[in-house]
Structures are given as C-alpha cells and as structure tokens.
Amino acid sequence: MDNIMDRIPILKMGQFLLVTIQVDMYDRLAMALQDDLTTKIVEHNSKGVLIDISSLEMVDSFIGRMLGSVASMSRMLDAVTVVVGMQPAVAITMVELGLSLSGVRTALNVEQGMSVLNGLVAHEVEGADYDSEE
Amino acid sequence: MILKSETLELREDNAVVRVRQRARALAIEIGLGLVDQTKIVTATSELARNTVDYGGGGTATLDVINEGNRRGLKLTFSDQGPGIENIDLALTDGYTTGGGLGLGLSGSRRLVNDFSIDSTPGIGTTVSITRWI
C-alpha cells in the first residue's frame, strides 16, 4: 500500500467537490483522479466539481482528454465540472496543439468557478422545483 | 554546434515527467519566453509519451545548440519499437492507433520550429524537435 501519495486529494465542500492539482501530472495519476472523482460524485451525491489547474505548467493531450472525460462523466452523473485557473501560456499552447476542451466549462479562478457552480445549481433547482423568487 | 547534451531513459510514465522538467529547465536556461517554454515542454510530453507507449521505451536526448548567432533547444526521442508504417497518416490530426486523441505527433509539430521524424518498421522511430530563441 505505498500508493497513498499517488492520489490527488479531493475535498468535499457542501454539494461540490474541489480538486487542486499541485503536482506534475503523470498519466496514471490523471487516470486515478478520473476514477476517484466519478466515484465520489456518486458517493456524496455531488452537484458540481471544481478543478483548479492554476499550478499546471502545461496541459498536453492526455491531461486535456482526462479533463474532457471528467466533464462528460460528471454530466452523466448529474454534476457539472468547471475547470479554473488555466495559465494564459497553457491556453495558447493547447489551442495550437489542437485541444479545444469543448464541452468543458472554465472560469478564471476558484472564486468565479464557485459562483458558476452555485449559479448553475441554483438555476437547476429553481427550474425544477420552485417558482422564481424574484 | 552542441553546447550541452544530456540523455535520459524513457521507460515508464514517471520518466515522462522527468524529461518534461529537464526540458523546462533548459528552456529557461537558454532564455525562451514563457509561451515558448510551454510549447516545447508540451511537445516534449507528447513525444516522450509516444516513446513509452508506442515505442516500448527508449531515450530522450536534450541538446542546447548553437547555429550562427541563434540558440535553440533540440530534443530527440528514440526507440527501437515497431516503427511507423505510414508517417503521413501518423502525422494527420486525429489519427491514432492507441485510443488517444491523435494529436501527439501532429500537434507537437505545430508547437516547435523544426520537426523531423525518421521511422523504419521493425527497427524503431526517432523524432527530433527544435525551438529556437
């Protein structure tokens, strides 16, 4: 059991999950995160996932694909994923590489990402169950 | 002219991280700007992964080079794997034999100034990339 360090921590904050990627990602770590997130969404009945990639100095096609997969999988599990904090140089490079992250919601930082999630969840509840209070 | 050279083993996905970190350090050392650093490091990640996943492992050689009055960072990825049958097809966006996005080779080529690939089926593959300052 020496793989305790081989996991990116996932924090539960109310109805959301929060992930801050602070290590240089290798492929098995990315796959483990994808598995862990989908498991935790179901376990905690989470409505949103916020992934902070501000410490990532590059996003290659493998990490890009993982982010896209997490967004798709969470959608199927009734949760929204927002990726926040992408560095400008990373965005430029990803587009030239050919990665568009289509289908992945983004926000500039954690704070804005949380308000996107709160807005989406509030809107959903309002639309589904309640009359508008405004 | 090669000013500095180092060769790293590429056997498993942890090694990809090490090669990426050395590429970043050398890119900073020769004075590449942040966007150019990110481009060559991202291309490095793609090609190093190819060496591990498709080539069955190999080596990455990182050279700081000088040509006239310009300096550059050149990376060469070599494996003795199965080789690539059709290089033109392998360089097409979206083509993959491994279930990925098919952007590794084609995308890396867009991120660097010089790109060359030499592959012989049954012998192996060598890919070189250079980013000039």
Short mmCIF file of C-alpha atoms in Angstrom, two decimals:
data_model
loop_
_atom_site.label_atom_id
_atom_site.label_comp_id
_atom_site.label_asym_id
_atom_site.label_seq_id
_atom_site.Cartn_x
_atom_site.Cartn_y
_atom_site.Cartn_z
CA MET A 1 0.00 0.00 0.00
CA ASP A 2 2.66 2.52 -0.94
CA ASN A 3 0.41 4.37 -3.32
CA ILE A 4 -1.19 6.73 -0.81
CA MET A 5 0.83 9.59 -2.28
CA ASP A 6 -0.21 8.56 -5.76
CA ARG A 7 -3.59 10.23 -5.43
CA ILE A 8 -4.68 13.80 -5.89
CA PRO A 9 -6.83 14.80 -2.89
CA ILE A 10 -10.49 15.54 -3.48
CA LEU A 11 -12.14 17.86 -0.96
CA LYS A 12 -15.87 17.85 -0.32
CA MET A 13 -17.38 21.30 0.15
CA GLY A 14 -21.11 21.05 0.66
CA GLN A 15 -22.61 19.74 -2.55
CA PHE A 16 -19.40 20.29 -4.52
CA LEU A 17 -16.08 18.54 -4.89
CA LEU A 18 -12.89 20.55 -5.06
CA VAL A 19 -9.65 19.38 -6.63
CA THR A 20 -6.45 21.38 -6.73
CA ILE A 21 -3.81 19.83 -8.94
CA GLN A 22 -0.48 20.84 -7.45
CA VAL A 23 1.82 18.16 -8.77
CA ASP A 24 3.31 17.49 -12.14
CA MET A 25 0.76 15.09 -13.58
CA TYR A 26 1.80 11.77 -14.96
CA ASP A 27 -0.64 9.59 -16.80
CA ARG A 28 -1.53 7.10 -14.09
CA LEU A 29 -2.23 9.95 -11.68
CA ALA A 30 -4.61 11.53 -14.20
CA MET A 31 -6.47 8.26 -14.68
CA ALA A 32 -6.70 7.71 -10.91
CA LEU A 33 -8.18 11.20 -10.48
CA GLN A 34 -10.80 10.47 -13.12
CA ASP A 35 -11.83 7.26 -11.35
CA ASP A 36 -11.81 8.84 -7.89
CA LEU A 37 -13.91 11.81 -8.98
CA THR A 38 -16.66 9.75 -10.58
CA THR A 39 -16.78 7.50 -7.50
CA LYS A 40 -17.01 10.49 -5.14
CA ILE A 41 -19.70 12.24 -7.19
CA VAL A 42 -21.95 9.25 -6.67
CA GLU A 43 -20.88 8.64 -3.07
CA HIS A 44 -21.60 12.23 -1.96
CA ASN A 45 -24.37 12.97 -4.47
CA SER A 46 -22.29 15.97 -5.55
CA LYS A 47 -23.75 18.52 -7.93
CA GLY A 48 -20.53 20.11 -9.06
CA VAL A 49 -16.81 19.52 -9.46
CA LEU A 50 -14.28 22.32 -9.46
CA ILE A 51 -10.81 21.50 -10.79
CA ASP A 52 -8.12 24.12 -10.15
CA ILE A 53 -5.27 23.78 -12.66
CA SER A 54 -3.52 27.06 -11.84
CA SER A 55 -0.39 25.16 -10.78
CA LEU A 56 -0.24 23.16 -14.01
CA GLU A 57 2.52 24.45 -16.26
CA MET A 58 1.27 22.51 -19.24
CA VAL A 59 -1.77 20.59 -20.37
CA ASP A 60 -0.99 18.01 -23.00
CA SER A 61 -3.44 15.87 -24.96
CA PHE A 62 -3.57 13.24 -22.24
CA ILE A 63 -4.46 15.66 -19.45
CA GLY A 64 -6.81 17.50 -21.81
CA ARG A 65 -8.59 14.28 -22.62
CA MET A 66 -8.87 13.47 -18.91
CA LEU A 67 -10.46 16.88 -18.20
CA GLY A 68 -12.92 16.36 -21.05
CA SER A 69 -13.77 12.87 -19.83
CA VAL A 70 -14.37 14.08 -16.28
CA ALA A 71 -16.72 16.76 -17.63
CA SER A 72 -18.66 14.21 -19.70
CA MET A 73 -18.82 11.61 -16.97
CA SER A 74 -19.91 14.10 -14.32
CA ARG A 75 -22.63 15.36 -16.66
CA MET A 76 -23.99 11.84 -16.91
CA LEU A 77 -23.94 11.64 -13.13
CA ASP A 78 -25.92 14.89 -12.84
CA ALA A 79 -22.98 17.06 -11.83
CA VAL A 80 -21.24 19.99 -13.52
CA THR A 81 -17.48 20.31 -13.88
CA VAL A 82 -15.73 23.67 -14.01
CA VAL A 83 -12.01 23.91 -14.75
CA VAL A 84 -10.43 27.04 -13.30
CA GLY A 85 -7.13 28.87 -13.25
CA MET A 86 -5.63 27.96 -16.58
CA GLN A 87 -2.45 29.93 -17.23
CA PRO A 88 -2.51 32.03 -20.43
CA ALA A 89 0.58 30.28 -21.86
CA VAL A 90 -1.15 26.96 -21.31
CA ALA A 91 -4.28 28.14 -23.13
CA ILE A 92 -2.23 29.38 -26.10
CA THR A 93 -0.32 26.13 -26.30
CA MET A 94 -3.40 23.94 -26.01
CA VAL A 95 -5.12 25.67 -28.90
CA GLU A 96 -2.04 25.28 -31.13
CA LEU A 97 -1.76 21.66 -30.12
CA GLY A 98 -5.36 21.23 -31.30
CA LEU A 99 -7.12 20.83 -27.98
CA SER A 100 -10.23 22.94 -27.56
CA LEU A 101 -11.67 21.40 -24.38
CA SER A 102 -15.09 21.74 -25.98
CA GLY A 103 -17.75 20.73 -23.51
CA VAL A 104 -15.66 21.78 -20.51
CA ARG A 105 -16.78 24.85 -18.58
CA THR A 106 -14.00 27.14 -17.47
CA ALA A 107 -13.61 30.11 -15.12
CA LEU A 108 -10.63 32.33 -14.41
CA ASN A 109 -10.20 31.45 -10.74
CA VAL A 110 -11.64 29.41 -7.89
CA GLU A 111 -13.94 32.19 -6.71
CA GLN A 112 -15.50 32.67 -10.13
CA GLY A 113 -15.68 28.94 -10.61
CA MET A 114 -17.62 28.54 -7.37
CA SER A 115 -20.08 31.22 -8.41
CA VAL A 116 -20.57 29.45 -11.76
CA LEU A 117 -21.35 26.22 -9.90
CA ASN A 118 -23.63 27.96 -7.39
CA GLY A 119 -25.44 29.70 -10.23
CA LEU A 120 -25.95 26.51 -12.19
CA VAL A 121 -27.18 24.53 -9.22
CA ALA A 122 -29.50 27.33 -8.04
CA HIS A 123 -30.88 27.70 -11.55
CA GLU A 124 -31.47 23.99 -11.83
CA VAL A 125 -33.31 23.79 -8.52
CA GLU A 126 -35.36 26.84 -9.38
CA GLY A 127 -36.28 25.47 -12.78
CA ALA A 128 -37.07 22.02 -11.48
CA ASP A 129 -38.93 22.52 -8.24
CA TYR A 130 -39.69 26.07 -7.32
CA ASP A 131 -41.19 29.21 -8.68
CA SER A 132 -38.83 32.09 -9.19
CA GLU A 133 -38.46 34.16 -6.05
CA GLU A 134 -37.55 37.29 -7.95
CA MET B 1 27.13 23.06 -32.64
CA ILE B 2 26.03 21.27 -29.49
CA LEU B 3 26.76 23.35 -26.40
CA LYS B 4 25.32 20.94 -23.88
CA SER B 5 23.78 17.50 -24.09
CA GLU B 6 22.08 15.06 -21.77
CA THR B 7 20.28 11.80 -22.36
CA LEU B 8 17.50 10.42 -20.19
CA GLU B 9 15.91 6.99 -20.17
CA LEU B 10 12.24 6.78 -21.05
CA ARG B 11 10.80 3.55 -19.71
CA GLU B 12 7.61 4.45 -17.84
CA ASP B 13 5.24 7.38 -17.39
CA ASN B 14 7.17 8.80 -14.42
CA ALA B 15 10.12 9.28 -16.75
CA VAL B 16 7.94 11.49 -18.97
CA VAL B 17 7.62 13.90 -16.03
CA ARG B 18 11.41 13.95 -15.52
CA VAL B 19 12.10 14.67 -19.20
CA ARG B 20 9.47 17.42 -19.15
CA GLN B 21 11.12 19.01 -16.10
CA ARG B 22 14.61 18.92 -17.70
CA ALA B 23 13.20 20.40 -20.91
CA ARG B 24 11.63 23.21 -18.88
CA ALA B 25 14.90 23.89 -17.02
CA LEU B 26 16.94 24.04 -20.22
CA ALA B 27 14.32 26.18 -21.97
CA ILE B 28 14.56 28.69 -19.12
CA GLU B 29 18.36 28.47 -19.18
CA ILE B 30 18.61 29.46 -22.86
CA GLY B 31 16.13 32.28 -22.32
CA LEU B 32 12.97 31.06 -24.04
CA GLY B 33 9.90 33.09 -23.08
CA LEU B 34 7.07 31.55 -21.06
CA VAL B 35 4.86 30.70 -24.04
CA ASP B 36 7.75 29.13 -25.96
CA GLN B 37 8.79 27.18 -22.86
CA THR B 38 5.25 25.88 -22.51
CA LYS B 39 5.14 24.90 -26.18
CA ILE B 40 8.36 22.90 -26.17
CA VAL B 41 7.52 21.28 -22.82
CA THR B 42 4.08 20.27 -24.09
CA ALA B 43 5.55 18.85 -27.31
CA THR B 44 8.11 17.03 -25.15
CA SER B 45 5.34 15.50 -23.10
CA GLU B 46 3.51 14.24 -26.19
CA LEU B 47 6.60 12.75 -27.82
CA ALA B 48 8.01 11.25 -24.62
CA ARG B 49 4.67 9.54 -24.04
CA ASN B 50 4.76 8.17 -27.59
CA THR B 51 8.23 6.74 -26.93
CA VAL B 52 6.95 4.97 -23.81
CA ASP B 53 3.52 3.89 -25.05
CA TYR B 54 4.15 3.06 -28.71
CA GLY B 55 7.92 2.60 -28.87
CA GLY B 56 8.13 0.34 -25.84
CA GLY B 57 10.53 2.77 -24.16
CA GLY B 58 13.68 4.47 -25.35
CA THR B 59 15.65 7.62 -24.70
CA ALA B 60 15.27 11.38 -24.82
CA THR B 61 18.33 13.47 -25.67
CA LEU B 62 18.21 17.14 -24.77
CA ASP B 63 20.68 19.37 -26.59
CA VAL B 64 21.32 23.07 -26.24
CA ILE B 65 22.50 24.03 -29.71
CA ASN B 66 24.03 26.98 -31.45
CA GLU B 67 23.66 27.85 -35.11
CA GLY B 68 25.15 31.12 -36.35
CA ASN B 69 24.06 33.61 -33.74
CA ARG B 70 20.96 31.83 -32.57
CA ARG B 71 20.49 29.29 -29.82
CA GLY B 72 17.96 26.56 -29.55
CA LEU B 73 16.73 23.61 -27.56
CA LYS B 74 16.64 20.38 -29.52
CA LEU B 75 15.07 17.20 -28.21
CA THR B 76 15.44 13.82 -29.82
CA PHE B 77 13.25 10.87 -28.88
CA SER B 78 14.44 7.44 -29.97
CA ASP B 79 13.00 3.99 -29.57
CA GLN B 80 13.59 0.53 -31.00
CA GLY B 81 9.89 -0.20 -31.16
CA PRO B 82 7.70 -1.41 -34.02
CA GLY B 83 8.16 1.76 -36.08
CA ILE B 84 5.53 3.64 -38.06
CA GLU B 85 4.25 2.16 -41.32
CA ASN B 86 2.76 5.32 -42.77
CA ILE B 87 4.31 8.52 -41.46
CA ASP B 88 1.99 10.83 -43.42
CA LEU B 89 -1.01 9.14 -41.86
CA ALA B 90 0.58 9.24 -38.40
CA LEU B 91 1.04 13.00 -38.82
CA THR B 92 -2.67 13.53 -39.55
CA ASP B 93 -4.69 15.26 -36.83
CA GLY B 94 -6.96 12.77 -35.13
CA TYR B 95 -5.25 9.63 -36.37
CA THR B 96 -4.39 7.23 -33.59
CA THR B 97 -3.69 3.54 -33.20
CA GLY B 98 -3.82 3.74 -29.42
CA GLY B 99 -7.20 5.20 -28.46
CA GLY B 100 -5.88 8.70 -27.74
CA LEU B 101 -6.88 11.93 -29.42
CA GLY B 102 -4.37 11.55 -32.26
CA LEU B 103 -2.78 14.94 -31.57
CA GLY B 104 0.60 13.86 -30.23
CA LEU B 105 2.68 13.92 -33.40
CA SER B 106 0.66 16.38 -35.46
CA GLY B 107 0.13 18.77 -32.55
CA SER B 108 3.77 18.67 -31.46
CA ARG B 109 4.85 19.64 -34.94
CA ARG B 110 2.79 22.83 -34.65
CA LEU B 111 4.41 23.72 -31.32
CA VAL B 112 8.02 23.79 -32.49
CA ASN B 113 10.15 25.45 -35.17
CA ASP B 114 11.82 22.34 -36.59
CA PHE B 115 10.36 18.87 -36.66
CA SER B 116 11.75 15.71 -38.19
CA ILE B 117 10.73 12.11 -37.98
CA ASP B 118 12.54 9.01 -39.12
CA SER B 119 10.93 5.63 -38.70
CA THR B 120 11.56 2.16 -40.07
CA PRO B 121 9.08 -0.62 -39.38
CA GLY B 122 10.71 -3.26 -37.22
CA ILE B 123 13.68 -1.03 -36.38
CA GLY B 124 12.35 1.95 -34.47
CA THR B 125 11.44 5.61 -34.53
CA THR B 126 13.37 8.82 -33.95
CA VAL B 127 11.62 12.18 -33.66
CA SER B 128 13.51 15.47 -33.28
CA ILE B 129 12.11 18.86 -32.37
CA THR B 130 13.81 22.23 -32.00
CA ARG B 131 12.64 25.54 -30.64
CA TRP B 132 14.90 28.48 -31.46
CA ILE B 133 15.20 31.61 -29.42
#
